[in-house]
């Protein structure tokens, strides 16, 4: 009561603002978590308001759940992916504190809970709508069957729960009648019976992921009777073959997305049966299909002329087939032909000619394509938003001039390993809304070309300059100047990059991922500049930057509290720098191989200090030096080790 | 020994009945009625020939009485008729018939010529009597020719065949039976009466194995029309096409049915008995003694009636008195049916101790699979196959698959844990927590730590505290296995790196991303 009085003392200034209005303000500042933090630290009133406002949480440690949940009493969405260990105790605390408000819970990265915790959760959270129990590889039927008690559940993910069998799925199917979305990917113990029962009992299912399940076409008879089914994923279901689909007669008008990729035993006959009733299908994925996409094959697409997206990755495609697809499904908006090595200029041209509406095109590694195709694409598809054409090495540099002129709406462009030059970049810089540009291994580009991009593309979020060796500090600084929204940049193996680049990049305060592997001229000074200015930095790759030492890491430890992943292999880092990393609360992933200044005890201390560590990549010699009990302890805490031995490049053995 | 006799009667049933037949024929001699019965007994062969023979016999008598002269002709006539009836339509027969008729007409013509010539020679002598005799003679011959004509014509049209029997004969004063007697009717009447007699007689003779001849006249008639053999083994065996045997209860339940006449040892199978008999002397070792008795007793020509069995339990559907009687096929069927349906289930399964059987073979079949029904439904029903269980669950609302505990839980601790939580003390763990107000949860955790004693310095080491405190009431949750290593590492860390105060850590607990 005393607190409340104090709040009133400080409140007068905000008397006029109702709670709802403050919440709207908070909604607006919530994209930046640090702003929210400052807000809540302003005064007790604001602290109180902020804790009332927040409904979604992603805590770093399950140990603090009681305190966090006590503060945030309106938690509806709880993401525990950063907590490797969530004990039954934590779950019961969670259930009793947030039970009435909790709607979704993500336990996909957590372990060491059992049926008892889940049962408490199921019983105490009457409004729980979504739960993600993926990756619980040791979860057995009895544990999963407890989920059936959560009768309000609508979304359930059980990916990679390999111990589960039909029995658990049967229990869940009977208990959770309201399920609309179920993911059973990689549940290799679940077969036709469990899935069939799910289809019989849960009539509201909209999304069903059955990828890599040992099912046959038998259960599809029941599944395709579901009235609301919209999305069906059958990736890698080797048991689904033509014979088991022979008798299938369905009329699933609701189906919008079908993924039958990597179904090796499904050929044109079976696919025709599958598609025969799905008249409203919009997205079809038949990547890595075993049969040739020829003229014959495309006859199975007759029934799905409203198709908007098709993926044919890794298929052998004939020109006739592509032409037929263009004629049959001319409302296509997305086409993916990634790694279709047989695609020719003739085929692709005849396809894109018909697709005036095309928004996304992926022709990664279609190595036979030349400038003819690119010209045709540029001329036919003015609405193109995304073009991925990595390793189309035959495309001449002139072809890129046309892309910039014709496809002004491009947002995503992958030109990795292409012949593009500065003129091409100049042309492309006229795509004003470009947000992702990948120029890896483009050996023809220089600072001049990059400066066009820097000047004209203010919305650029992602820039990849991996091994584009023509780039120096000048190019980077022009980018840093023009693209203030930059979030990701990769300057790996651009050997001319120095601290100047880093200092200029530190202006991009939204930077999250910085990769500068193999840049010998980068020092701790530059790193410190980035650490100080780029508060959101989450991923840092400093491997093979020999000039990076402890002082850079100390700066990181002090300023970059959001760092999650760091690679300091082959640097001059010592125990001191490593220990300082323990100060970064959310650090999950450390790679330290071949840093000579490190001692075993220093590594041990650092590993122990990083409470949220999930992955540690260390030199194999440390495996014998570190105490076994320490390794066991860390593994129990949820950390996996990757022991790297440089003498064997093949690499590490996970433990 | 009594049972053995019974069974002998049973097994030799075919022969005994045929014996009976012979007896009857020897007793009845020329008895018309019995001859009818005989014909009926042999009906299975569709022996029209026999039937005609019997039926025509009275005709001959009539002829004899009426006309002595021209007897040969009439006899031939009858033979001819038989031929016609037996062989039905055949062009070659027809041809021979026509030539035969031609010959007859020629003969008659000659006779008339003779008479005319004789009349001219001997005028006025024995006039009255002779004229009458001549007239009669000629009339008889004419009549026979006409009959031949008619029957030949009749054989041309198969549909006329039966109507022919009622065709008016020349002797209109007498019923048609004089010429073509309605033998069937007579037979039927006879058979009925004979049946009754027969049943009565057999009931005295064979108290345990009873022949029931249910055939009734109309049934027979109907059957007659079909005119085919009913030897097929269909389920819809028409009543009357088989012989019904009924064993008594004691006989059905007898453990052995074949007994050695010398030592009294019982056997289930006759073949075993015969094998046993070899030990009693060389005379039993002959091939004849070892051969199946049925086969030697029945000559190949003598066909056996199909046998079906009736259950002695009155009111049972398998009992012959039942309105919708369904016969049993073999003696084994009778035994199994009677034990399963009308006896106590005395054999209990030694595994589940719940299933009971009256036939030991059923028990053995069950025991093969008992305990393998591992697919269990929440309603308690077990299934031997998973798909059956899932079919059951799909069918019924609210039924769920039941997961057996020992299969699912390798570690005892977690299973007990689950039982605990399910056993109703769900709140046990939460009691301590719910006591305090949520706002000072921090204080509470500290208190728990104090209680434990293991880590009284919890506050200062909270960032390092990985589940070290057991939180008083939460013992039902599994502890980590690294408790021992914990404290040492804590001190190590505390010494090596200056850690931020717990307050700081607490604030940075929340991840910045939403």
Tab-separated table of N, CA and C in Angstrom, chain B residues 151-243:
chain	number	residue	atom	x	y	z
B	151	UNK	N	-48.265	-91.345	-78.526
B	151	UNK	CA	-47.040	-91.228	-77.710
B	151	UNK	C	-45.871	-90.734	-78.543
B	152	UNK	N	-45.841	-91.164	-79.794
B	152	UNK	CA	-44.766	-90.681	-80.654
B	152	UNK	C	-44.877	-89.174	-80.852
B	153	UNK	N	-46.108	-88.800	-81.126
B	153	UNK	CA	-46.344	-87.364	-81.268
B	153	UNK	C	-45.957	-86.644	-79.983
B	154	UNK	N	-46.309	-87.286	-78.863
B	154	UNK	CA	-45.995	-86.674	-77.550
B	154	UNK	C	-44.506	-86.517	-77.360
B	155	UNK	N	-43.753	-87.474	-77.769
B	155	UNK	CA	-42.304	-87.377	-77.580
B	155	UNK	C	-41.696	-86.284	-78.439
B	156	UNK	N	-42.435	-85.941	-79.477
B	156	UNK	CA	-41.976	-84.821	-80.295
B	156	UNK	C	-41.991	-83.526	-79.501
B	157	UNK	N	-43.066	-83.384	-78.716
B	157	UNK	CA	-43.200	-82.167	-77.922
B	157	UNK	C	-42.969	-82.506	-76.457
B	158	UNK	N	-41.818	-82.066	-75.898
B	158	UNK	CA	-41.517	-82.429	-74.500
B	158	UNK	C	-42.549	-81.918	-73.520
B	159	UNK	N	-43.172	-80.811	-73.817
B	159	UNK	CA	-44.128	-80.250	-72.875
B	159	UNK	C	-45.372	-81.113	-72.762
B	160	UNK	N	-45.621	-81.863	-73.755
B	160	UNK	CA	-46.814	-82.710	-73.742
B	160	UNK	C	-46.590	-83.955	-72.917
B	161	UNK	N	-45.296	-84.182	-72.619
B	161	UNK	CA	-44.899	-85.429	-71.988
B	161	UNK	C	-45.737	-85.777	-70.767
B	162	UNK	N	-45.872	-84.791	-69.895
B	162	UNK	CA	-46.580	-85.088	-68.638
B	162	UNK	C	-48.079	-85.074	-68.835
B	163	UNK	N	-48.530	-84.185	-69.677
B	163	UNK	CA	-49.975	-84.132	-69.918
B	163	UNK	C	-50.477	-85.456	-70.481
B	164	UNK	N	-49.600	-86.074	-71.197
B	164	UNK	CA	-49.939	-87.339	-71.828
B	164	UNK	C	-50.511	-88.339	-70.847
B	165	UNK	N	-49.964	-88.264	-69.634
B	165	UNK	CA	-50.400	-89.240	-68.650
B	165	UNK	C	-51.890	-89.115	-68.363
B	166	UNK	N	-52.381	-87.904	-68.511
B	166	UNK	CA	-53.808	-87.731	-68.242
B	166	UNK	C	-54.662	-87.820	-69.508
B	167	UNK	N	-53.968	-88.066	-70.603
B	167	UNK	CA	-54.754	-88.177	-71.847
B	167	UNK	C	-55.752	-89.339	-71.746
B	168	UNK	N	-56.946	-89.080	-72.155
B	168	UNK	CA	-57.987	-90.113	-71.995
B	168	UNK	C	-57.679	-91.350	-72.847
B	169	UNK	N	-57.749	-92.424	-72.174
B	169	UNK	CA	-57.499	-93.672	-72.868
B	169	UNK	C	-58.768	-94.143	-73.599
B	170	UNK	N	-58.634	-95.205	-74.283
B	170	UNK	CA	-59.806	-95.721	-74.972
B	170	UNK	C	-60.838	-96.290	-74.008
B	171	UNK	N	-60.315	-96.676	-72.848
B	171	UNK	CA	-61.266	-97.246	-71.871
B	171	UNK	C	-61.811	-96.125	-71.031
B	172	UNK	N	-62.694	-95.415	-71.559
B	172	UNK	CA	-63.202	-94.232	-70.875
B	172	UNK	C	-64.009	-94.575	-69.652
B	173	UNK	N	-64.528	-95.748	-69.656
B	173	UNK	CA	-65.301	-96.166	-68.492
B	173	UNK	C	-64.441	-96.220	-67.247
B	174	UNK	N	-63.179	-96.575	-67.400
B	174	UNK	CA	-62.261	-96.634	-66.261
B	174	UNK	C	-61.423	-95.346	-66.203
B	175	UNK	N	-60.910	-95.048	-65.052
B	175	UNK	CA	-60.059	-93.858	-64.984
B	175	UNK	C	-58.806	-94.042	-65.836
B	176	UNK	N	-58.232	-92.915	-66.171
B	176	UNK	CA	-57.041	-92.924	-67.020
B	176	UNK	C	-55.920	-93.789	-66.479
B	177	UNK	N	-56.010	-94.034	-65.208
B	177	UNK	CA	-54.948	-94.810	-64.612
B	177	UNK	C	-54.885	-96.214	-65.201
B	178	UNK	N	-55.943	-96.602	-65.793
B	178	UNK	CA	-55.924	-97.933	-66.377
B	178	UNK	C	-54.837	-98.022	-67.426
B	179	UNK	N	-54.764	-96.978	-68.201
B	179	UNK	CA	-53.766	-97.005	-69.268
B	179	UNK	C	-52.440	-96.354	-68.799
B	180	UNK	N	-52.564	-95.149	-68.276
B	180	UNK	CA	-51.387	-94.428	-67.755
B	180	UNK	C	-51.664	-94.044	-66.315
B	181	UNK	N	-51.479	-94.901	-65.444
B	181	UNK	CA	-51.885	-94.619	-64.066
B	181	UNK	C	-51.061	-93.477	-63.459
B	182	UNK	N	-51.747	-92.749	-62.676
B	182	UNK	CA	-51.061	-91.648	-61.984
B	182	UNK	C	-50.261	-92.247	-60.837
B	183	UNK	N	-49.224	-92.851	-61.222
B	183	UNK	CA	-48.474	-93.622	-60.235
B	183	UNK	C	-47.887	-92.756	-59.150
B	184	UNK	N	-47.606	-91.588	-59.520
B	184	UNK	CA	-46.959	-90.739	-58.532
B	184	UNK	C	-47.818	-90.538	-57.294
B	185	UNK	N	-49.046	-90.233	-57.566
B	185	UNK	CA	-49.951	-89.994	-56.429
B	185	UNK	C	-50.013	-91.219	-55.554
B	186	UNK	N	-50.164	-92.278	-56.192
B	186	UNK	CA	-50.237	-93.517	-55.416
B	186	UNK	C	-48.972	-93.685	-54.596
B	187	UNK	N	-47.902	-93.414	-55.215
B	187	UNK	CA	-46.627	-93.559	-54.519
B	187	UNK	C	-46.534	-92.645	-53.322
B	188	UNK	N	-46.964	-91.439	-53.558
B	188	UNK	CA	-46.871	-90.470	-52.470
B	188	UNK	C	-47.656	-90.932	-51.264
B	189	UNK	N	-48.839	-91.312	-51.527
B	189	UNK	CA	-49.669	-91.784	-50.416
B	189	UNK	C	-48.980	-92.939	-49.722
B	190	UNK	N	-48.489	-93.781	-50.544
B	190	UNK	CA	-47.826	-94.941	-49.968
B	190	UNK	C	-46.611	-94.526	-49.150
B	191	UNK	N	-45.849	-93.634	-49.698
B	191	UNK	CA	-44.630	-93.256	-48.998
B	191	UNK	C	-44.939	-92.592	-47.681
B	192	UNK	N	-45.987	-91.822	-47.691
B	192	UNK	CA	-46.352	-91.166	-46.428
B	192	UNK	C	-46.651	-92.187	-45.355
B	193	UNK	N	-47.470	-93.069	-45.714
B	193	UNK	CA	-47.820	-94.074	-44.711
B	193	UNK	C	-46.580	-94.865	-44.318
B	194	UNK	N	-45.798	-95.140	-45.312
B	194	UNK	CA	-44.597	-95.906	-45.022
B	194	UNK	C	-43.660	-95.127	-44.117
B	195	UNK	N	-43.575	-93.856	-44.381
B	195	UNK	CA	-42.724	-93.013	-43.558
B	195	UNK	C	-43.121	-93.114	-42.104
B	196	UNK	N	-44.379	-92.972	-41.910
B	196	UNK	CA	-44.851	-93.021	-40.524
B	196	UNK	C	-44.453	-94.330	-39.886
B	197	UNK	N	-44.728	-95.356	-40.597
B	197	UNK	CA	-44.364	-96.666	-40.063
B	197	UNK	C	-42.879	-96.720	-39.775
B	198	UNK	N	-42.194	-96.242	-40.736
B	198	UNK	CA	-40.756	-96.309	-40.683
B	198	UNK	C	-40.213	-95.608	-39.443
B	199	UNK	N	-40.690	-94.404	-39.254
B	199	UNK	CA	-40.225	-93.624	-38.104
B	199	UNK	C	-40.503	-94.376	-36.825
B	200	UNK	N	-41.685	-94.838	-36.743
B	200	UNK	CA	-42.053	-95.546	-35.524
B	200	UNK	C	-41.128	-96.728	-35.293
B	201	UNK	N	-40.935	-97.444	-36.329
B	201	UNK	CA	-40.117	-98.631	-36.199
B	201	UNK	C	-38.698	-98.277	-35.780
B	202	UNK	N	-38.211	-97.254	-36.363
B	202	UNK	CA	-36.836	-96.909	-36.064
B	202	UNK	C	-36.683	-96.382	-34.662
B	203	UNK	N	-37.690	-95.721	-34.228
B	203	UNK	CA	-37.591	-95.213	-32.864
B	203	UNK	C	-37.441	-96.348	-31.875
B	204	UNK	N	-38.058	-97.416	-32.189
B	204	UNK	CA	-37.892	-98.563	-31.297
B	204	UNK	C	-36.525	-99.181	-31.487
B	205	UNK	N	-36.200	-99.305	-32.711
B	205	UNK	CA	-34.952	-100.022	-32.984
B	205	UNK	C	-33.721	-99.227	-32.562
B	206	UNK	N	-33.720	-97.930	-32.859
B	206	UNK	CA	-32.515	-97.114	-32.659
B	206	UNK	C	-32.839	-95.948	-31.740
B	207	UNK	N	-32.769	-96.167	-30.490
B	207	UNK	CA	-33.204	-95.102	-29.580
B	207	UNK	C	-32.291	-93.882	-29.627
B	208	UNK	N	-31.065	-94.023	-30.035
B	208	UNK	CA	-30.164	-92.878	-29.946
B	208	UNK	C	-29.950	-92.174	-31.273
B	209	UNK	N	-29.849	-92.966	-32.300
B	209	UNK	CA	-29.677	-92.345	-33.598
B	209	UNK	C	-30.969	-92.484	-34.385
B	210	UNK	N	-31.572	-91.383	-34.649
B	210	UNK	CA	-32.916	-91.399	-35.218
B	210	UNK	C	-32.857	-90.868	-36.649
B	211	UNK	N	-33.499	-91.587	-37.514
B	211	UNK	CA	-33.643	-91.070	-38.861
B	211	UNK	C	-34.919	-90.267	-38.930
B	212	UNK	N	-34.781	-89.084	-39.354
B	212	UNK	CA	-35.984	-88.273	-39.478
B	212	UNK	C	-36.193	-87.983	-40.955
B	213	UNK	N	-37.259	-88.541	-41.468
B	213	UNK	CA	-37.543	-88.290	-42.869
B	213	UNK	C	-38.661	-87.268	-42.951
B	214	UNK	N	-38.252	-86.093	-43.135
B	214	UNK	CA	-39.230	-85.013	-43.056
B	214	UNK	C	-39.999	-84.798	-44.340
B	215	UNK	N	-39.621	-85.519	-45.317
B	215	UNK	CA	-40.204	-85.217	-46.625
B	215	UNK	C	-41.712	-85.345	-46.599
B	216	UNK	N	-42.319	-84.432	-47.233
B	216	UNK	CA	-43.768	-84.496	-47.358
B	216	UNK	C	-44.101	-84.550	-48.837
B	217	UNK	N	-45.331	-84.917	-49.080
B	217	UNK	CA	-45.680	-85.231	-50.463
B	217	UNK	C	-45.418	-84.058	-51.407
B	218	UNK	N	-45.810	-82.867	-50.971
B	218	UNK	CA	-45.656	-81.754	-51.898
B	218	UNK	C	-44.198	-81.434	-52.144
B	219	UNK	N	-43.431	-81.616	-51.081
B	219	UNK	CA	-42.012	-81.372	-51.226
B	219	UNK	C	-41.442	-82.332	-52.250
B	220	UNK	N	-41.852	-83.539	-52.108
B	220	UNK	CA	-41.339	-84.551	-53.025
B	220	UNK	C	-41.709	-84.203	-54.458
B	221	UNK	N	-42.972	-83.828	-54.618
B	221	UNK	CA	-43.443	-83.506	-55.958
B	221	UNK	C	-42.591	-82.391	-56.572
B	222	UNK	N	-42.424	-81.402	-55.770
B	222	UNK	CA	-41.648	-80.263	-56.230
B	222	UNK	C	-40.258	-80.697	-56.650
B	223	UNK	N	-39.743	-81.513	-55.802
B	223	UNK	CA	-38.397	-81.983	-56.048
B	223	UNK	C	-38.352	-82.795	-57.337
B	224	UNK	N	-39.409	-83.564	-57.517
B	224	UNK	CA	-39.495	-84.429	-58.679
B	224	UNK	C	-39.411	-83.608	-59.959
B	225	UNK	N	-40.074	-82.494	-59.916
B	225	UNK	CA	-40.089	-81.652	-61.101
B	225	UNK	C	-38.679	-81.203	-61.473
B	226	UNK	N	-37.902	-80.932	-60.451
B	226	UNK	CA	-36.557	-80.420	-60.742
B	226	UNK	C	-35.734	-81.466	-61.477
B	227	UNK	N	-35.907	-82.693	-61.033
B	227	UNK	CA	-35.309	-83.773	-61.779
B	227	UNK	C	-33.790	-83.629	-61.909
B	228	UNK	N	-33.146	-83.405	-60.821
B	228	UNK	CA	-31.676	-83.388	-60.905
B	228	UNK	C	-31.133	-83.917	-59.585
B	229	UNK	N	-29.884	-84.192	-59.554
B	229	UNK	CA	-29.322	-84.690	-58.295
B	229	UNK	C	-28.863	-83.514	-57.449
B	230	UNK	N	-29.112	-83.646	-56.177
B	230	UNK	CA	-28.852	-82.522	-55.264
B	230	UNK	C	-27.622	-82.798	-54.435
B	231	UNK	N	-26.637	-83.287	-55.067
B	231	UNK	CA	-25.465	-83.707	-54.288
B	231	UNK	C	-24.566	-82.550	-53.901
B	232	UNK	N	-24.837	-81.400	-54.412
B	232	UNK	CA	-23.942	-80.289	-54.131
B	232	UNK	C	-23.938	-79.915	-52.659
B	233	UNK	N	-22.782	-79.382	-52.179
B	233	UNK	CA	-22.580	-79.151	-50.752
B	233	UNK	C	-22.903	-77.714	-50.344
B	234	UNK	N	-23.868	-77.130	-50.941
B	234	UNK	CA	-24.177	-75.740	-50.616
B	234	UNK	C	-24.731	-75.572	-49.222
B	235	UNK	N	-24.736	-74.346	-48.742
B	235	UNK	CA	-25.303	-74.047	-47.435
B	235	UNK	C	-26.824	-74.204	-47.463
B	236	UNK	N	-27.366	-73.963	-48.613
B	236	UNK	CA	-28.823	-74.023	-48.720
B	236	UNK	C	-29.255	-75.412	-49.182
B	237	UNK	N	-28.805	-76.347	-48.432
B	237	UNK	CA	-29.213	-77.709	-48.727
B	237	UNK	C	-30.718	-77.790	-48.532
B	238	UNK	N	-31.453	-78.136	-49.542
B	238	UNK	CA	-32.903	-78.146	-49.342
B	238	UNK	C	-33.276	-79.234	-48.349
B	239	UNK	N	-34.180	-78.917	-47.470
B	239	UNK	CA	-34.608	-79.914	-46.484
B	239	UNK	C	-35.067	-81.163	-47.228
B	240	UNK	N	-34.667	-82.270	-46.693
B	240	UNK	CA	-35.085	-83.496	-47.322
B	240	UNK	C	-34.038	-84.076	-48.221
B	241	UNK	N	-33.093	-83.269	-48.628
B	241	UNK	CA	-32.058	-83.801	-49.495
B	241	UNK	C	-30.949	-84.442	-48.680
B	242	UNK	N	-31.096	-84.388	-47.380
B	242	UNK	CA	-30.072	-84.989	-46.534
B	242	UNK	C	-30.743	-85.703	-45.381
B	243	UNK	N	-29.913	-86.411	-44.693
B	243	UNK	CA	-30.385	-87.238	-43.612
B	243	UNK	C	-29.966	-86.565	-42.317
